[in-house]
Coordinates of C-alpha atoms in Angstrom, one line a residue:
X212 CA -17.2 -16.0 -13.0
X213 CA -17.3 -16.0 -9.1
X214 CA -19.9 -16.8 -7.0
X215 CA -21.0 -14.6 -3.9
X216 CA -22.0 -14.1 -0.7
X217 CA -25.0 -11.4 0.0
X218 CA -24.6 -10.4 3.5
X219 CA -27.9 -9.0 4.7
X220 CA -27.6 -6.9 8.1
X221 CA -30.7 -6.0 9.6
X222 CA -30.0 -2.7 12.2
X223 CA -32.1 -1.0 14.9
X224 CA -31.6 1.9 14.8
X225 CA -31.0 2.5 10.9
X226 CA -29.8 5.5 9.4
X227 CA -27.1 6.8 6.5
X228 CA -24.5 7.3 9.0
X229 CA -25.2 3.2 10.8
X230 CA -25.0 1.7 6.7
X231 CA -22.5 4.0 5.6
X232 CA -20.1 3.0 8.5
X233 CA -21.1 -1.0 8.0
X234 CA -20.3 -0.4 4.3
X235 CA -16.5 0.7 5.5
X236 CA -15.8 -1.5 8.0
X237 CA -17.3 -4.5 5.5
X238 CA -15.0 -2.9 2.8
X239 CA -11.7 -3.5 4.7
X240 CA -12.5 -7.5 5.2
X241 CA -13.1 -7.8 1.1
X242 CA -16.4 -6.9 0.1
X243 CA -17.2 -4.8 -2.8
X244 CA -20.8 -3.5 -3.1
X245 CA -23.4 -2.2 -1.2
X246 CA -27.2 -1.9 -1.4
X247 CA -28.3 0.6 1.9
X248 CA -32.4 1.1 2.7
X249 CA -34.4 2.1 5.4
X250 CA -33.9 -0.7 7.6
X251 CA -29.9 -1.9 7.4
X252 CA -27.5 -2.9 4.8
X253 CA -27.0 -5.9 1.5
X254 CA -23.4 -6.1 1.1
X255 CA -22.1 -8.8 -1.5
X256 CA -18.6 -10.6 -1.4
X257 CA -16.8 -13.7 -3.2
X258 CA -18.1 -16.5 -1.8
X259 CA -14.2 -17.4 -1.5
X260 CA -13.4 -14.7 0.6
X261 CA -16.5 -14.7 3.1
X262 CA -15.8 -15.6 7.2
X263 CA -18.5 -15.0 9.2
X264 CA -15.9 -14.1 12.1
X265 CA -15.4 -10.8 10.0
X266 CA -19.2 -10.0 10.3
X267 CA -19.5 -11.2 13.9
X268 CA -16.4 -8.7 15.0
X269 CA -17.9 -6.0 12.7
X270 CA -21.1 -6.0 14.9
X271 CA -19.7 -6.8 17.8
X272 CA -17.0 -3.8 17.8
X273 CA -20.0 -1.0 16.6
X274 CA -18.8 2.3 17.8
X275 CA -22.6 3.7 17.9
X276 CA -25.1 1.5 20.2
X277 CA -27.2 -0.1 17.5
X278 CA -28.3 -3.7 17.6
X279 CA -28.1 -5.9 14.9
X280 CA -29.2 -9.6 12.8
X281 CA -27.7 -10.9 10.3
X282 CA -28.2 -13.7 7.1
X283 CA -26.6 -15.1 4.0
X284 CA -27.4 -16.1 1.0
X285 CA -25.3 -17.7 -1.8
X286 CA -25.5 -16.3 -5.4
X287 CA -24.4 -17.4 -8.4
X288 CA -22.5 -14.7 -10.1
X289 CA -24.5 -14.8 -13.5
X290 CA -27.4 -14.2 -11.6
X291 CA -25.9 -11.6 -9.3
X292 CA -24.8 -9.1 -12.3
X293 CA -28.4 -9.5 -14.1
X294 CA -30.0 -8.9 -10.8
X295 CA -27.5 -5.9 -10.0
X296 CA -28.0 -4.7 -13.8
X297 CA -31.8 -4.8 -13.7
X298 CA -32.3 -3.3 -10.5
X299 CA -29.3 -1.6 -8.3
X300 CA -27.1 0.3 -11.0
X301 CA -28.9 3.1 -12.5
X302 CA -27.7 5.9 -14.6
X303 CA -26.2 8.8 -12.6
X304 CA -25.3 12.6 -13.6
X305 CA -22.6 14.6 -11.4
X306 CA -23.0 18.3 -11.2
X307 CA -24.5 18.1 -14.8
X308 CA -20.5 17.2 -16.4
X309 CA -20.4 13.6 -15.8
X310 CA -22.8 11.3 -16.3
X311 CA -22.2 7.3 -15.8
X312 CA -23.8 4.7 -17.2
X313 CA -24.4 0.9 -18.3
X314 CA -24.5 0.0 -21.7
X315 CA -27.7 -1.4 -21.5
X316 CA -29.5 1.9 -20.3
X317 CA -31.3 3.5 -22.8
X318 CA -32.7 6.4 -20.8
X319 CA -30.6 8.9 -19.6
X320 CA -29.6 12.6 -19.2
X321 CA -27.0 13.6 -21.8
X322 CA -23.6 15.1 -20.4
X323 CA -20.3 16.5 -22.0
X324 CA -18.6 13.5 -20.5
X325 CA -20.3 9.9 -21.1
X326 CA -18.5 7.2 -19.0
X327 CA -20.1 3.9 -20.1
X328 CA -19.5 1.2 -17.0
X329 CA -21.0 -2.2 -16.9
X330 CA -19.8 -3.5 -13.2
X331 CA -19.8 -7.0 -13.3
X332 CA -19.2 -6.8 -9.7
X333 CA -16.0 -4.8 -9.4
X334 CA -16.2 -1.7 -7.3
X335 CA -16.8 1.7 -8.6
X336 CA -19.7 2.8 -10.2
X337 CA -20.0 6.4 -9.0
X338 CA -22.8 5.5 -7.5
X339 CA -21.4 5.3 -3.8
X340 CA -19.5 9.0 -2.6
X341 CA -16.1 7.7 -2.5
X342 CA -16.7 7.8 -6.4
X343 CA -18.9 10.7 -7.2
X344 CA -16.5 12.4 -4.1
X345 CA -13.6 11.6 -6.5
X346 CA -14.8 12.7 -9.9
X347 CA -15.8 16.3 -8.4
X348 CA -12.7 16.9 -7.9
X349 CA -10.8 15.3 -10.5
X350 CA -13.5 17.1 -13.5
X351 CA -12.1 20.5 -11.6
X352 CA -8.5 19.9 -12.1
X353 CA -6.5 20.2 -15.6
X354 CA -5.3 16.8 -16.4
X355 CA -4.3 17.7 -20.1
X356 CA -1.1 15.8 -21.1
X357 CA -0.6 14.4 -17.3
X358 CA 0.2 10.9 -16.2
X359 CA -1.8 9.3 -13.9
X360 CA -1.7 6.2 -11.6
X361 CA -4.7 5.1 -10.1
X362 CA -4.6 2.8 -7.3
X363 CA -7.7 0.0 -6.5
X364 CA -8.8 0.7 -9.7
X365 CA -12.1 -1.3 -9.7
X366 CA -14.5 -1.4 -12.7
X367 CA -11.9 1.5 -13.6
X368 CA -13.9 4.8 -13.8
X369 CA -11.9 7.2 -12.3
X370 CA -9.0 5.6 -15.2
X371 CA -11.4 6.2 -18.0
X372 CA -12.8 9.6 -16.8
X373 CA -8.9 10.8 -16.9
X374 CA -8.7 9.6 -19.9
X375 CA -11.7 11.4 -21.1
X376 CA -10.3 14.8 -19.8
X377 CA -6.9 14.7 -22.0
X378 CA -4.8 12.6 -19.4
X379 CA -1.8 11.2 -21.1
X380 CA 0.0 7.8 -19.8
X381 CA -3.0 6.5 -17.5
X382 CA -2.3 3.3 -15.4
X383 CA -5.2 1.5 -13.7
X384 CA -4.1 -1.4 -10.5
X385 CA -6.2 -3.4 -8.5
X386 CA -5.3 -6.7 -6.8
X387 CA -8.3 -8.2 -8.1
X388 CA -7.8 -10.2 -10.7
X389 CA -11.6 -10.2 -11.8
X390 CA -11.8 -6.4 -11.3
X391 CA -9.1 -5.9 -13.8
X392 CA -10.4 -8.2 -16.6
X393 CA -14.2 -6.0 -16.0
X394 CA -11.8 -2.6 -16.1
X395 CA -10.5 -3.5 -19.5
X396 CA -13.9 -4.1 -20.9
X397 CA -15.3 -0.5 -19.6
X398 CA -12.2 0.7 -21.2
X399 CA -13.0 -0.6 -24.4
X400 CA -16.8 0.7 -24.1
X401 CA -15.3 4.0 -23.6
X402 CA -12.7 3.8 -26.1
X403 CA -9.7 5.1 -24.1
X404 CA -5.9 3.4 -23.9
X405 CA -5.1 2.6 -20.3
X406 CA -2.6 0.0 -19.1
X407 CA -4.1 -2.1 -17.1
X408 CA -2.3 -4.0 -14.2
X409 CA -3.1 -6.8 -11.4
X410 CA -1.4 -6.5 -8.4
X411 CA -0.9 -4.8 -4.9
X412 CA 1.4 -1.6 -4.0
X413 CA 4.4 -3.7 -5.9
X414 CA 3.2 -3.5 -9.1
X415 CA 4.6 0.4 -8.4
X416 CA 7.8 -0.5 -8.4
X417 CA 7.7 -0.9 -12.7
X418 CA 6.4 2.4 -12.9
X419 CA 7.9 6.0 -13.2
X420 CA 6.3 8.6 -11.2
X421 CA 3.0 10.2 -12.4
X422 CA 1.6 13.8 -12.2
X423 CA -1.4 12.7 -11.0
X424 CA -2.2 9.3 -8.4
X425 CA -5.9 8.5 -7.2
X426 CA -6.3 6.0 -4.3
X427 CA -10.1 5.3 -3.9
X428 CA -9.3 2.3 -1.5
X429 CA -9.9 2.5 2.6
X430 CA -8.2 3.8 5.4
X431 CA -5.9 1.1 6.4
X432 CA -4.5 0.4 3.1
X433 CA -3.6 4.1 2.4
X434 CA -2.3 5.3 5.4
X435 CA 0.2 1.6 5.1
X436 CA 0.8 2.1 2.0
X437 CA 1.1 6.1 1.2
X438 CA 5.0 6.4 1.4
X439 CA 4.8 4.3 -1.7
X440 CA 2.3 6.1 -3.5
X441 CA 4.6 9.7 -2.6
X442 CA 7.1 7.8 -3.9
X443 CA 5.8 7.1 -7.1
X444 CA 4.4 10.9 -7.7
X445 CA 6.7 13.8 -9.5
X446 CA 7.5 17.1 -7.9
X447 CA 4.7 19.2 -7.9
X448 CA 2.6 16.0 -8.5
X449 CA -1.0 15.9 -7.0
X450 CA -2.6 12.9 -4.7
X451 CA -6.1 12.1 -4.6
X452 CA -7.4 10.3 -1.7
X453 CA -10.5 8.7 -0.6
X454 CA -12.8 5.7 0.6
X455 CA -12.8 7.3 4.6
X456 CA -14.9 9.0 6.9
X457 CA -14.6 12.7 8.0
X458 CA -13.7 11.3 11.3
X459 CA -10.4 9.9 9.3
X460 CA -9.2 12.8 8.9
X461 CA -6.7 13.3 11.3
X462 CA -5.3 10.2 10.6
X463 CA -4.7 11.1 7.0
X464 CA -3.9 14.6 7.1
X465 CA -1.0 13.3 10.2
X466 CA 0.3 10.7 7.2
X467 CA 0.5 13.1 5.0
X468 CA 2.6 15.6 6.6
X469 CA 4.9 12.9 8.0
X470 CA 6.1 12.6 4.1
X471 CA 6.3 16.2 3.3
X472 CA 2.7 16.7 1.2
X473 CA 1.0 20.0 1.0
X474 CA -2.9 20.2 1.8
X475 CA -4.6 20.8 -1.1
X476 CA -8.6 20.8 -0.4
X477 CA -11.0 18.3 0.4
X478 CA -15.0 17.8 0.2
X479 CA -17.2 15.9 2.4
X480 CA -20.8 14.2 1.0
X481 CA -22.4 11.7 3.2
X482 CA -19.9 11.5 6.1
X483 CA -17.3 10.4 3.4
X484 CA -14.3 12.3 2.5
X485 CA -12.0 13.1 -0.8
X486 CA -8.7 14.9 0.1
X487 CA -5.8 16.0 -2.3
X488 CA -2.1 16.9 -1.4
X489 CA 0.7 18.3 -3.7
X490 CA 4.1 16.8 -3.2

């Protein structure tokens, strides 16, 4: 069990758009949840992984004029998932389909799809609109019989929902060690057969192309990293991307063409966007 770092940021001005870019930029130096409010941002990372020079540039770098204070605290990571349990991760329904929840909630809204997630600190618990983002799309598409790779896996929900909607070989990767050992156990909650895999863009080279790939990771990463993942996707195979801003578009969409994929759609909530291509 690893121990953590909460990072509280105190900002002036504070609004969704100030802790929702703070939550990005955090998210490309290594940490992995985030607790917004009315006055600035908690974000938690392994104590392991922490450099307050990360912060510092963060801050320093803002693009909107905001100011900003900043404090640590260190947690051990027993204590971090009871606190998280108890009080951040609550049950969540997504356009009345889906609805996600821990194994220790005992109230909730019933749904046709039940995805049972205890976090344990890894990313992903649909809570955040990267993940709901992803799961709105993916409950619209027919992923009967399909393969599917699933890149940055996390506490491995968008794995298990695929799963859940008749995917066939599924394949769930994250570099995290940690976050692969938690994705297993949410697996087994949900009772669904997905291969499991530590490791960075790599690990892709054992596989055979899929039907479907989801990469729910952050900007820098996928745009470095996308001529693998095309490589790794059949003909006619779709791509799921997220965990960017709207303002990323452009970016992504000039990636994209660059290796031949086809606009699809995309949906925007919060400033974040989810975009799919067809090879």
């Amino acid at each position: 069990m690893y121990d953590y770092i909460a990072l509280r940021i105190e900002a002036n001005p504070c609004d969704e758009t100030v802790t929702d870019l703070l939550a990005a930029f955090l998210a490309d130096v290594g940490y992995d949840s985030f607790v917004s409010d009315s006055t600035g941002l908690t974000a938690y990372i392994r104590k392991d992984k922490y450099e307050a020079k990360n912060v510092e540039e963060i801050l320093e770098d803002f693009p909107i004029p905001a100011s900003f204070s900043y404090s640590i605290e260190e947690i051990e990571g027993e204590d971090w998932n009871k606190e998280w349990e108890q009080n951040y991760f609550k049950p969540i329904q997504i356009d009345d389909r889906v609805v996600v929840r821990s194994s220790f909630h005992q109230e909730f809204r019933e749904a046709p799809i039940e995805i049972i997630i205890d976090p344990k600190m890894a990313f992903g618990t649909g809570h955040h609109a990267t993940t709901s983002g992803m799961i709105k799309m993916l409950i619209e598409e027919d992923l009967n019989g399909k393969s599917v790779i699933d890149m940055g896996t996390g506490t491995g929900i968008l794995s298990i929902l695929c799963k859940k909607l008749g995917s066939a070989a599924t394949t769930g990767i994250d570099i995290d060690e940690f976050a692969i050992e938690n994705a297993k156990e949410n697996g087994n909650f949900n009772g669904v057969d997905v291969r499991w895999l530590v490791g960075d863009d790599s690990t892709l080279e054992e596989l055979d192309p899929s039907d479907i790939f989801l990469a729910n990771i952050n900007l820098n990463v996928i745009t470095s990293c996308m001529e693998k993942y095309v490589a790794k996707m059949k003909e006619g195979a779709k791509i799921f991307l997220s965990g960017f801003l709207e303002t990323d578009r452009d970016t992504i969409m000039t990636e994209a063409e660059k290796l031949g994929l086809s606009f699809q759609k995309e949906s925007v909530e919060n400033n974040w966007l989810v975009m799919t291509f067809t090879k």
